[in-house]
Amino acid sequence: MSNPSTGDSSGDSIENLSQENRHFPPSPAFAAQANAKSDLYAHAEKDRLAFWEEQARELTWDKSWETVLEWNSPYAKWFVGGKINASVNALDRHVAAGRGDRVAFHFEGEPGDTRTITYAQMLADVSKAAHALTQIGIKAGDRVAIYMPMIPEAAVAMLACARIGAVHSVVFGGFSADALLSRIQDADAKLVITADGGFRKGAAFALKPAVDEALKGKHNVEKVLVVKRTGQETAWNSDRDIWWHELVDSQSSEHTPEFFDSEHPLFILYTSGTTAKPKGIFHTTGGYLTQAAYTHRVVFDIKPEKDVYWCTADVGWITGHSYVVYGPLINGATQVMYEGTPDTPHKGRMFEIVAKYGVTILYTAPTLIRTWMKWGDEFPKAHKLSSLRLLGSVGEPINPEAWMWYREVIGANNCPIVDTWWQTETGAIMISPLPGVTSTKPGSAMKAIPGISAVVVDDNANPVPNGHGGFLILDKPWPSMLRGVWGEDERYKETYWSRFKGIYFAGDGAKLDDEGAIWLMGRVDDVMNVSGHRISTTEVESALVSHEAVAEAAVVGAADEMTGQGIVAFVILRGGIPHAGGEELVKELRAHVTKEIGAIARPRQIMVVAELPKTRSGKIMRRLLKDVAENRAVGDATTLADPNVMKLISEGLNSSKDED
Ligand code: WT7
């Protein structure tokens, strides 16, 4: 192990600096009722493929598969020869079993309008939309771009595509016309489904003008189907544009589905790489649906008759695909869908929604949890959150302190937390506690779920022993794995299968603690090299967030003549802590990091800022902070959620020189 105090380097690809000794086992009552019990690990291990076949049998197939897996690395085919329809699994089978009256979505618009949509209603809506798509010439295999606010029609549009075998490509509604056009072009979409606009931050925003702007470019889009959401004035091209309500509402609500090959493409979803051209990650049907439904069942412990489940992700992200649309609907869950922002019209809006619908399972991102911490405890405390029984986190490492806050303030010390690691590419959860089994540790995703294999390795692909850091790899194929990068086979092989020949590696660093639990350590590209020590951004950030004054932190390695790189930290303070120059506080924070994880990780410089640069999905863009830390002009910031943030940060810095 490394010894920060003497400066000896461990030689690990990433150092293991932090220690966490807290454990939180599930309560006996939770464990007793859990969907997944501890025997599931051994059961899956005994015969992995038979295990996945069992999970696949939970779905409705028109024809069973002949071969469970054909694996020619890096190409996988799952449930080969099977025939299946995604929308039948999400909807028809519940209605056929007499569950048509169950609520599928409690929709809450940002202005406060609400809709309650049952499974029977969803099926009718999807059937109508499927007829409409067919009527305008969409066929199986055609690509459809969906550019929508977070409203039920977004899910209806996705399922209608799936129903007729068309491939959806959802483009997050916050993306620009340029981003939309490049995705339309890359997938060669034939149709765009959009809305006039949606509601965010207390106002109507427009979407249709961005579609009009995008379609000035080169493309093969024939029609644009437009949902009326806001009623705002909308420019119209009558050769091309069709109102959703005019075309869809009058269609028959009965639709006979066709069944597609298990490996039929279901969707493309672009990962917004922070620099390179986005990659069209594409997923197929049978394996994807199997793992989405299975993980939703065992990780979220869903009890469809009782639970009210709320995943706060937008359908524009993979989380919205797997854990709003496919997983929960296949499992017959009742969900909350919210259109707007968390602070509209007040900072307690989301807690108000939890109380209003009696939400039992909440799945959200560390960025939001830390934002709630920053706003202060009075907002969650003003609402009755006692319906909650399980909490989930996804998207970034969750700092132990944020984890504890989530547990105490949101979960009243009463809810298991599942920190779920996965990616757009993996399609579904890969590493997570099982809530009724795992004794969790704040900040750790713990271990691969039953059926999945994840290993932490060194530079030569050898597994690292406990107590060491390295690269997180997935060494066995899994049902919901990406099947490729749309139209870019070389890029698929190069990006994911070349760092370690024939093994999947997608860029995350991780460590095993002394008990073998997995800790995600951020992207390996962000790892800092300080005097030969390879230090993860995550560990230093977590050490900072463990100070009572800090809500959020981002650290980067900036060029340093003495040490190679020096650690520069940007911190946001918690609600109630004054943002003043605070030289004292900066000193205290540096000492705090030294105490928590060692002198080698002590930041060279700490700057108190009001905001951090984040992507639209909430990930911190450390690359831009590195530009600031190295006194460079800030690079490509087009994927920033808030374009003003970098200006604010740079301005703030001129007035705070904290080095001592
Ligand atoms: C990357 C994937 C998976 C849905 C949302 C993000 C990071 C994701 C965790 C977690 C630490 C996490 C990784 C991963 N990440 N979940 N629980 N702990 N890091 O999907 O946009 O494809 O991003 O998000 O770096 O590689 P995505």
XYZ file of C-alpha atoms and ligand atoms in Angstrom:
687
model
C 0.000 0.000 0.000
C 1.070 3.545 -0.567
C 2.400 5.567 2.259
C 1.536 9.178 1.628
C 3.515 10.472 4.593
C 6.834 9.172 3.289
C 6.040 9.877 -0.334
C 6.681 6.272 -1.417
C 4.773 5.426 -4.538
C 2.865 2.160 -4.574
C 3.339 1.789 -8.311
C -0.410 1.195 -8.656
C -2.228 2.559 -11.672
C -4.285 4.489 -9.136
C -3.457 4.897 -5.461
C -5.784 3.752 -2.717
C -5.843 6.620 -0.234
C -9.170 6.712 1.543
C -10.538 4.363 4.185
C -14.176 3.765 4.966
C -15.197 1.619 7.884
C -18.901 2.324 8.131
C -21.236 -0.512 7.150
C -24.992 -0.392 6.725
C -26.648 -3.789 6.480
C -30.294 -3.924 5.418
C -32.806 -4.157 8.248
C -34.040 -7.691 8.904
C -37.498 -6.582 7.789
C -36.198 -5.283 4.451
C -34.038 -8.355 3.923
C -36.951 -10.702 4.605
C -39.163 -9.187 1.925
C -36.441 -8.549 -0.688
C -36.801 -9.783 -4.271
C -33.161 -10.888 -4.335
C -31.698 -13.000 -1.554
C -28.047 -13.809 -0.950
C -28.220 -17.155 -2.749
C -28.638 -15.342 -6.061
C -24.873 -14.845 -6.412
C -24.041 -18.525 -6.144
C -26.992 -19.450 -8.287
C -25.825 -17.164 -11.103
C -22.220 -18.236 -10.695
C -23.031 -21.908 -11.018
C -24.239 -21.576 -14.596
C -24.186 -18.014 -15.835
C -25.882 -18.661 -19.158
C -28.635 -20.751 -17.604
C -29.111 -17.926 -15.120
C -29.616 -15.401 -17.909
C -32.015 -17.754 -19.654
C -34.053 -17.830 -16.461
C -34.148 -14.037 -16.445
C -35.122 -13.963 -20.117
C -38.006 -16.324 -19.396
C -39.553 -13.647 -17.190
C -40.315 -11.816 -20.445
C -42.969 -12.654 -23.015
C -41.476 -14.164 -26.175
C -43.389 -15.019 -29.317
C -40.804 -17.672 -30.045
C -38.131 -18.919 -27.702
C -34.424 -18.703 -28.564
C -32.303 -21.556 -29.823
C -28.923 -20.407 -28.530
C -28.493 -18.329 -25.412
C -25.226 -16.649 -26.445
C -23.053 -16.457 -29.524
C -19.836 -14.748 -28.518
C -17.218 -13.793 -31.057
C -15.368 -11.133 -29.138
C -16.201 -8.251 -29.390
C -19.504 -9.231 -30.997
C -22.273 -10.763 -28.915
C -25.655 -12.159 -29.857
C -28.041 -13.092 -27.066
C -31.088 -15.340 -27.164
C -30.419 -16.086 -30.805
C -33.454 -17.132 -32.801
C -35.908 -15.722 -30.254
C -38.713 -13.419 -31.346
C -39.929 -10.633 -29.115
C -41.665 -7.256 -29.119
C -40.536 -4.653 -26.586
C -43.851 -2.812 -26.371
C -45.796 -6.055 -25.873
C -43.569 -6.728 -22.890
C -44.026 -3.235 -21.524
C -47.767 -2.996 -22.026
C -49.882 -5.710 -23.652
C -48.950 -8.431 -21.227
C -50.060 -6.393 -18.226
C -53.362 -5.510 -19.829
C -53.900 -9.134 -20.907
C -53.300 -10.256 -17.332
C -56.005 -7.922 -16.032
C -53.698 -5.177 -14.823
C -54.894 -2.562 -17.305
C -56.208 -0.295 -14.560
C -52.886 -0.039 -12.795
C -51.284 3.392 -13.055
C -48.223 3.396 -15.291
C -47.414 7.102 -14.891
C -48.356 9.823 -12.488
C -47.271 12.693 -14.690
C -46.526 16.020 -13.072
C -45.971 18.942 -15.414
C -43.800 21.756 -14.206
C -46.691 24.268 -14.172
C -48.569 21.852 -11.910
C -50.804 20.153 -14.477
C -51.126 16.420 -13.873
C -52.170 13.307 -15.766
C -52.735 9.795 -14.490
C -52.093 7.215 -17.175
C -52.962 3.555 -16.723
C -51.381 0.616 -18.506
C -54.541 0.229 -20.607
C -54.317 3.897 -21.603
C -50.616 3.579 -22.441
C -51.371 0.572 -24.633
C -54.121 2.469 -26.442
C -51.851 5.491 -26.937
C -48.920 3.421 -28.166
C -51.188 1.460 -30.501
C -52.517 4.662 -32.035
C -49.043 6.081 -32.403
C -47.833 2.843 -34.002
C -50.592 3.080 -36.621
C -49.684 6.711 -37.207
C -46.017 5.885 -37.785
C -46.953 3.162 -40.240
C -49.311 5.525 -42.030
C -46.522 8.006 -42.650
C -44.306 5.307 -44.063
C -42.124 4.230 -41.158
C -41.065 0.604 -41.390
C -39.094 -1.825 -39.278
C -35.430 -0.842 -39.258
C -36.065 2.848 -40.083
C -34.525 5.345 -37.656
C -36.688 7.880 -35.853
C -35.229 10.827 -33.934
C -37.177 11.777 -30.805
C -36.552 15.289 -29.457
C -39.013 15.881 -26.673
C -39.544 17.357 -23.238
C -40.106 14.934 -20.368
C -43.783 14.238 -21.056
C -45.647 10.930 -21.418
C -45.680 11.216 -25.220
C -41.895 10.758 -25.144
C -42.359 7.265 -23.698
C -45.298 6.639 -26.038
C -43.170 7.625 -29.040
C -40.331 5.313 -28.001
C -42.674 2.375 -27.466
C -44.530 3.039 -30.714
C -41.227 2.855 -32.598
C -40.330 -0.351 -30.786
C -43.762 -1.768 -31.526
C -43.228 -1.542 -35.281
C -39.519 -2.344 -35.180
C -38.338 1.180 -35.942
C -35.124 2.216 -34.207
C -35.475 5.222 -31.933
C -32.713 7.710 -31.365
C -33.710 9.969 -28.499
C -31.886 13.282 -28.502
C -32.024 15.120 -25.172
C -34.322 18.166 -25.436
C -31.607 20.413 -24.025
C -29.325 19.840 -26.997
C -28.913 22.444 -29.715
C -30.075 22.370 -33.321
C -26.506 21.501 -34.382
C -26.315 18.554 -32.011
C -29.712 17.383 -33.220
C -28.711 17.666 -36.871
C -25.478 15.712 -36.436
C -27.420 12.903 -34.713
C -30.129 12.954 -37.396
C -27.431 12.693 -40.040
C -25.398 10.014 -38.343
C -28.401 7.720 -37.905
C -29.984 8.845 -41.197
C -33.334 9.388 -39.480
C -36.447 9.484 -41.619
C -38.772 11.042 -39.071
C -38.426 13.469 -36.159
C -40.902 13.376 -33.286
C -40.861 16.551 -31.237
C -43.106 18.999 -29.374
C -43.802 22.686 -29.717
C -41.942 23.036 -26.448
C -41.946 22.156 -22.783
C -41.797 23.803 -19.380
C -38.592 24.468 -17.468
C -37.598 26.961 -14.814
C -41.049 28.452 -14.716
C -41.365 29.224 -18.415
C -42.179 27.602 -21.721
C -39.144 26.791 -23.827
C -39.428 26.041 -27.533
C -38.220 22.849 -29.212
C -39.745 23.000 -32.667
C -37.611 25.970 -33.829
C -34.481 23.906 -33.125
C -35.876 21.134 -35.301
C -36.631 23.660 -38.070
C -33.118 25.022 -37.750
C -31.562 21.544 -37.794
C -33.533 20.551 -40.867
C -31.988 23.377 -42.865
C -29.010 21.022 -43.048
C -28.580 17.954 -45.230
C -30.776 15.028 -44.188
C -33.398 12.531 -45.306
C -36.124 13.464 -42.845
C -39.521 13.268 -44.534
C -41.890 14.226 -41.744
C -41.894 15.976 -38.380
C -44.529 14.880 -35.891
C -45.235 17.584 -33.315
C -46.877 17.129 -29.910
C -48.678 20.216 -28.675
C -47.412 20.724 -25.132
C -47.143 24.449 -24.478
C -49.469 25.867 -27.120
C -46.900 28.482 -28.081
C -46.768 30.001 -31.562
C -45.038 27.530 -33.864
C -43.760 28.037 -37.412
C -45.253 25.439 -39.728
C -44.123 23.738 -42.908
C -47.301 22.040 -44.073
C -45.491 19.698 -46.485
C -43.488 18.271 -43.670
C -44.982 19.015 -40.237
C -47.877 17.084 -38.740
C -49.565 17.719 -35.414
C -49.446 14.604 -33.271
C -53.037 15.058 -32.118
C -54.311 15.395 -35.669
C -52.636 12.229 -36.878
C -52.496 10.016 -33.791
C -55.727 10.663 -31.901
C -58.017 9.352 -34.633
C -56.151 6.058 -35.145
C -57.449 2.745 -33.903
C -56.474 1.919 -30.347
C -56.004 -1.694 -31.296
C -52.809 -2.709 -32.971
C -51.568 -6.187 -33.731
C -47.872 -6.262 -33.013
C -45.256 -7.963 -35.098
C -42.444 -9.836 -33.369
C -38.816 -9.165 -34.140
C -35.606 -11.013 -33.882
C -33.964 -10.899 -30.461
C -31.017 -9.100 -32.071
C -33.188 -6.580 -33.934
C -31.889 -3.049 -33.182
C -34.051 -1.348 -30.556
C -32.396 2.036 -30.247
C -29.377 4.217 -30.813
C -28.303 6.633 -28.099
C -25.458 9.071 -28.594
C -22.958 9.502 -25.812
C -21.982 13.110 -25.683
C -18.258 12.620 -25.458
C -16.830 15.843 -24.094
C -14.527 16.371 -27.069
C -14.874 13.826 -29.847
C -17.811 13.345 -32.196
C -20.643 11.626 -30.305
C -20.770 7.869 -30.598
C -24.047 6.236 -31.600
C -24.242 3.447 -29.048
C -26.661 0.889 -30.318
C -28.624 -1.718 -28.452
C -30.713 -4.630 -29.606
C -33.865 -6.100 -28.149
C -33.961 -9.420 -26.270
C -30.793 -9.159 -24.210
C -31.276 -5.475 -23.445
C -34.839 -5.951 -22.213
C -33.869 -8.993 -20.163
C -31.170 -7.189 -18.222
C -33.129 -3.925 -17.878
C -36.066 -5.798 -16.340
C -33.937 -8.109 -14.186
C -31.850 -5.301 -12.700
C -34.920 -3.192 -12.094
C -36.442 -6.110 -10.193
C -33.465 -7.065 -8.040
C -31.690 -3.732 -7.530
C -34.799 -1.622 -6.932
C -36.669 -4.455 -5.240
C -39.776 -3.424 -7.141
C -43.144 -4.622 -5.820
C -45.375 -3.539 -8.685
C -48.620 -3.738 -6.693
C -47.367 -1.495 -3.909
C -44.460 0.657 -4.943
C -44.452 4.119 -6.419
C -41.148 4.376 -8.224
C -39.502 7.585 -9.361
C -36.404 7.731 -11.501
C -35.643 11.403 -12.066
C -33.666 10.905 -15.294
C -34.748 12.391 -18.592
C -35.584 9.975 -21.423
C -32.746 11.636 -23.309
C -30.264 9.586 -21.259
C -29.762 5.843 -20.987
C -31.144 5.939 -17.443
C -34.418 7.218 -18.878
C -34.429 4.378 -21.407
C -33.641 1.511 -19.060
C -35.186 2.767 -15.804
C -38.113 4.928 -16.892
C -39.326 3.248 -20.056
C -38.225 -0.361 -20.503
C -37.310 -1.869 -17.102
C -40.145 -0.429 -14.989
C -42.872 -0.904 -17.591
C -41.836 -4.484 -18.285
C -42.119 -5.058 -14.546
C -45.522 -3.371 -14.392
C -44.384 -0.623 -12.043
C -46.247 2.564 -11.160
C -44.036 5.581 -11.733
C -43.803 9.303 -11.278
C -42.691 11.357 -14.269
C -41.812 15.010 -13.687
C -41.278 17.477 -16.486
C -39.433 20.316 -14.841
C -36.493 21.496 -12.785
C -35.957 20.716 -9.082
C -36.202 24.326 -7.923
C -39.372 25.399 -9.707
C -41.309 27.013 -8.242
C -39.330 26.328 -5.043
C -36.411 24.226 -3.838
C -38.709 21.717 -2.196
C -40.549 20.774 -5.400
C -39.193 17.252 -5.644
C -39.834 16.505 -1.983
C -43.350 17.817 -2.408
C -43.804 15.343 -5.278
C -42.461 12.455 -3.175
C -45.006 13.300 -0.482
C -47.854 13.879 -2.924
C -47.594 10.504 -4.652
C -46.172 8.541 -1.746
C -43.004 7.679 -3.657
C -41.362 4.554 -2.203
C -38.297 4.197 -4.448
C -36.259 7.193 -5.580
C -33.444 6.925 -8.129
C -31.399 10.025 -8.864
C -27.901 11.401 -9.486
C -25.156 12.598 -7.118
C -25.209 16.014 -8.768
C -28.787 16.522 -7.574
C -28.071 15.085 -4.133
C -25.174 17.511 -3.690
C -27.345 20.350 -4.956
C -29.925 19.485 -2.312
C -27.144 19.482 0.301
C -26.063 22.892 -0.894
C -29.589 24.287 -0.652
C -29.912 23.099 2.939
C -31.858 20.556 4.967
C -34.879 22.756 5.543
C -36.348 21.907 2.120
C -36.540 18.108 2.499
C -37.452 18.534 6.156
C -40.545 20.522 5.238
C -42.105 17.490 3.532
C -43.263 14.074 4.617
C -40.810 11.651 3.038
C -41.671 8.638 5.164
C -43.097 6.687 2.207
C -39.546 6.177 0.913
C -38.092 2.706 1.426
C -35.203 2.532 -1.070
C -32.847 5.118 -2.565
C -30.645 4.841 -5.642
C -27.796 6.820 -7.157
C -26.224 6.827 -10.614
C -24.026 8.825 -12.950
C -20.921 9.703 -10.956
C -19.169 8.465 -7.861
C -21.256 9.479 -4.871
C -19.025 10.956 -2.183
C -19.382 9.198 1.175
C -20.616 12.418 2.753
C -23.305 12.916 0.117
C -24.244 9.258 0.569
C -24.629 9.801 4.343
C -26.682 12.910 3.780
C -28.942 11.041 1.331
C -29.336 8.271 3.874
C -30.014 10.494 6.875
C -31.912 13.460 5.512
C -33.849 11.896 2.621
C -34.032 8.300 3.831
C -34.427 8.959 7.589
C -31.790 6.242 8.196
C -34.383 3.791 7.061
C -33.682 3.097 3.392
C -30.988 0.960 1.792
C -29.003 2.938 -0.782
C -28.052 1.330 -4.061
C -25.128 3.082 -5.754
C -25.415 1.694 -9.268
C -22.500 1.751 -11.699
C -23.169 1.317 -15.386
C -22.923 3.175 -18.687
C -24.820 3.986 -21.856
C -22.705 1.213 -23.321
C -23.579 -1.407 -20.719
C -27.304 -0.710 -21.180
C -28.210 -1.692 -17.643
C -26.821 -1.818 -14.109
C -23.608 -3.838 -13.714
C -22.259 -3.050 -10.246
C -24.542 -2.349 -7.309
C -25.502 -3.567 -3.875
C -28.509 -5.855 -3.658
C -30.626 -3.870 -1.209
C -31.824 -6.812 0.863
C -28.455 -8.526 0.961
C -25.492 -6.178 0.872
C -24.043 -4.441 3.884
C -23.309 -1.194 2.075
C -20.436 1.229 2.578
C -21.003 4.933 1.928
C -19.462 5.737 -1.465
C -18.952 2.223 -2.785
C -20.938 0.509 -5.533
C -19.805 -2.707 -3.782
C -19.696 -5.506 -6.349
C -20.962 -6.861 -9.635
C -24.584 -7.987 -9.493
C -25.366 -11.702 -9.948
C -24.736 -12.714 -13.570
C -22.121 -10.001 -14.187
C -18.360 -10.118 -13.917
C -16.300 -6.973 -13.217
C -12.609 -6.987 -12.344
C -10.095 -4.319 -11.309
C -6.812 -4.869 -13.134
C -3.356 -3.351 -13.439
C -1.615 -2.107 -16.603
C -1.080 -5.689 -17.727
C -4.668 -6.823 -17.180
C -3.764 -8.744 -14.016
C -6.342 -8.491 -11.232
C -5.167 -6.231 -8.416
C -5.273 -7.514 -4.842
C -7.547 -5.956 -2.235
C -6.375 -2.545 -1.128
C -5.182 -1.526 -4.607
C -6.402 0.547 -7.510
C -6.456 0.032 -11.257
C -8.733 -0.176 -14.301
C -12.298 -1.439 -14.197
C -12.905 -4.062 -16.868
C -15.827 -6.316 -17.770
C -14.405 -9.658 -18.746
C -17.532 -11.577 -19.697
C -20.247 -10.610 -22.183
C -23.584 -9.515 -20.719
C -27.062 -9.445 -22.273
C -27.560 -5.665 -22.449
C -24.114 -4.836 -23.784
C -23.852 -2.425 -26.674
C -23.746 -4.200 -30.004
C -21.605 -1.556 -31.623
C -21.124 2.087 -32.528
C -23.633 2.884 -35.230
C -21.874 2.777 -38.595
C -18.391 2.863 -37.018
C -17.153 -0.630 -36.428
C -13.480 0.308 -36.176
C -14.312 2.893 -33.564
C -16.222 0.284 -31.586
C -13.219 -2.017 -31.475
C -10.735 0.757 -30.883
C -12.665 2.531 -28.121
C -13.758 -0.391 -26.015
C -11.739 -3.481 -26.863
C -8.184 -2.372 -27.560
C -6.684 -1.085 -24.276
C -6.741 -4.686 -23.069
C -6.980 -6.909 -26.092
C -10.419 -8.455 -26.399
C -11.592 -7.197 -22.992
C -14.158 -4.467 -22.448
C -12.696 -1.343 -20.870
C -14.515 1.968 -21.056
C -12.311 4.341 -19.141
C -13.139 4.127 -15.452
C -10.591 3.751 -12.690
C -11.522 1.779 -9.596
C -10.025 0.293 -6.482
C -10.744 -2.667 -4.265
C -10.813 -1.857 -0.581
C -9.496 -4.207 2.093
C -12.711 -6.199 1.966
C -12.806 -6.388 -1.821
C -15.576 -3.811 -2.315
C -15.313 -1.830 -5.559
C -14.880 1.947 -5.409
C -15.225 3.895 -8.623
C -12.443 6.476 -8.893
C -13.490 8.585 -11.871
C -12.275 8.486 -15.450
C -8.689 7.317 -15.816
C -8.090 10.291 -18.133
C -8.664 12.515 -15.099
C -6.227 10.702 -12.802
C -3.617 13.137 -11.446
C 0.076 12.384 -11.237
C 1.625 14.077 -8.223
C 5.277 13.217 -7.586
C 4.750 9.848 -9.194
C 1.595 9.089 -7.241
C -1.433 8.465 -9.384
C -4.252 10.019 -7.424
C -7.913 9.772 -8.308
C -9.968 12.945 -8.528
C -12.770 11.150 -6.716
C -10.844 10.495 -3.521
C -9.698 14.091 -3.124
C -13.172 15.380 -3.957
C -14.718 13.066 -1.396
C -12.217 14.180 1.235
C -13.220 17.794 0.575
C -16.937 17.027 0.629
C -16.458 15.287 3.977
C -15.776 18.725 5.473
C -18.951 20.205 6.903
C -18.611 23.432 4.907
C -18.400 21.794 1.487
C -21.336 20.659 -0.638
C -19.501 19.870 -3.838
C -15.929 19.709 -5.091
C -14.065 19.194 -8.350
C -10.326 18.664 -8.499
C -7.890 18.619 -11.390
C -4.192 18.049 -11.834
C -2.519 21.227 -13.103
C 1.023 21.285 -14.502
C 3.513 21.886 -11.699
C 7.254 22.410 -12.055
C 8.059 20.651 -8.816
C 5.682 17.731 -8.681
C 4.646 17.092 -12.288
C 1.089 17.925 -11.457
C -0.358 19.818 -8.529
C -3.862 19.362 -7.218
C -6.184 22.281 -7.764
C -9.615 22.130 -6.155
C -12.808 24.037 -6.840
C -15.394 23.869 -4.072
C -18.980 24.922 -3.562
C -20.012 25.631 0.011
C -23.083 24.313 1.743
C -26.163 26.454 2.311
C -25.677 28.880 5.190
C -21.871 29.054 4.888
C -20.771 32.524 3.785
C -18.920 32.616 0.452
C -16.454 35.215 1.692
C -12.777 35.143 0.610
C -12.228 32.695 3.453
C -8.475 32.225 3.688
C -9.059 30.524 7.003
C -11.476 28.093 5.444
C -9.100 27.286 2.601
C -6.355 26.507 5.098
C -8.719 24.359 7.054
C -9.786 22.450 3.945
C -6.200 21.738 2.945
C -5.488 20.440 6.425
C -8.674 18.410 6.294
C -7.617 16.623 3.093
C -4.232 15.879 4.650
C -5.939 14.369 7.665
C -8.440 12.365 5.626
C -6.242 10.885 2.923
C -2.689 12.137 3.387
C -0.319 14.987 2.616
C 0.353 13.750 -0.902
C -3.250 14.590 -1.796
C -3.258 18.066 -0.235
C -4.491 20.525 -2.852
C -1.947 23.087 -3.980
C -4.753 25.546 -4.411
C -8.425 25.675 -3.428
C -10.921 28.073 -4.919
C -14.382 28.681 -3.596
C -16.813 29.005 -6.501
C -20.579 29.369 -6.810
C -21.040 26.802 -9.585
C -19.129 24.018 -11.296
C -19.116 23.350 -15.024
C -21.320 20.353 -15.761
C -22.572 18.529 -18.792
C -26.286 18.489 -19.372
C -26.453 15.115 -17.660
C -24.776 16.532 -14.560
C -21.209 15.289 -14.904
C -18.456 17.697 -13.882
C -16.327 18.817 -16.856
C -12.887 18.720 -15.257
C -11.199 19.432 -18.591
C -12.480 23.020 -18.493
C -11.366 23.506 -14.893
C -7.943 22.267 -15.860
C -7.776 25.018 -18.472
C -8.516 27.536 -15.715
C -6.026 25.964 -13.326
C -3.317 26.104 -15.969
C -4.197 29.687 -16.936
C -5.251 28.750 -20.443
C -8.147 29.955 -22.497
C -11.059 27.648 -21.750
C -11.461 25.017 -24.473
C -14.539 23.661 -26.220
C -17.420 24.299 -23.836
C -20.303 23.437 -26.141
C -21.455 20.493 -24.044
C -21.834 22.652 -20.934
C -25.307 22.810 -19.430
C -24.841 26.461 -18.467
C -22.556 28.361 -20.829
C -22.054 31.195 -18.315
C -20.477 29.064 -15.625
C -16.913 29.274 -16.898
C -17.083 33.056 -17.098
C -18.315 33.221 -13.508
C -15.549 30.933 -12.335
C -12.770 32.821 -14.119
C -14.055 36.180 -12.814
C -14.337 34.880 -9.272
C -10.778 33.621 -9.334
C -9.104 36.921 -9.969
C -10.269 37.988 -6.561
C -9.138 34.912 -4.643
C -5.525 33.897 -4.421
C -5.477 31.210 -1.787
C -1.988 29.747 -1.965
C -0.052 29.679 1.229
C -20.090 6.856 -16.775
C -21.185 6.441 -17.723
C -25.269 4.861 -16.322
C -26.265 5.866 -16.433
C -25.829 7.277 -16.314
C -24.489 7.598 -16.876
C -19.916 7.239 -14.482
C -22.033 6.095 -13.728
C -21.563 5.666 -11.653
C -21.481 5.300 -10.286
C -19.283 6.128 -10.269
C -20.440 6.292 -12.236
C -18.771 6.362 -14.944
C -19.326 5.712 -16.195
N -20.770 6.547 -13.531
N -22.518 5.568 -12.606
N -22.498 4.706 -9.637
N -20.305 5.545 -9.638
N -19.302 6.518 -11.540
O -24.284 7.004 -18.125
O -23.464 8.959 -19.424
O -22.962 6.597 -20.171
O -21.848 7.591 -18.159
O -20.670 7.530 -15.665
O -17.676 7.150 -15.242
O -18.325 5.253 -17.065
P -23.154 7.552 -19.065
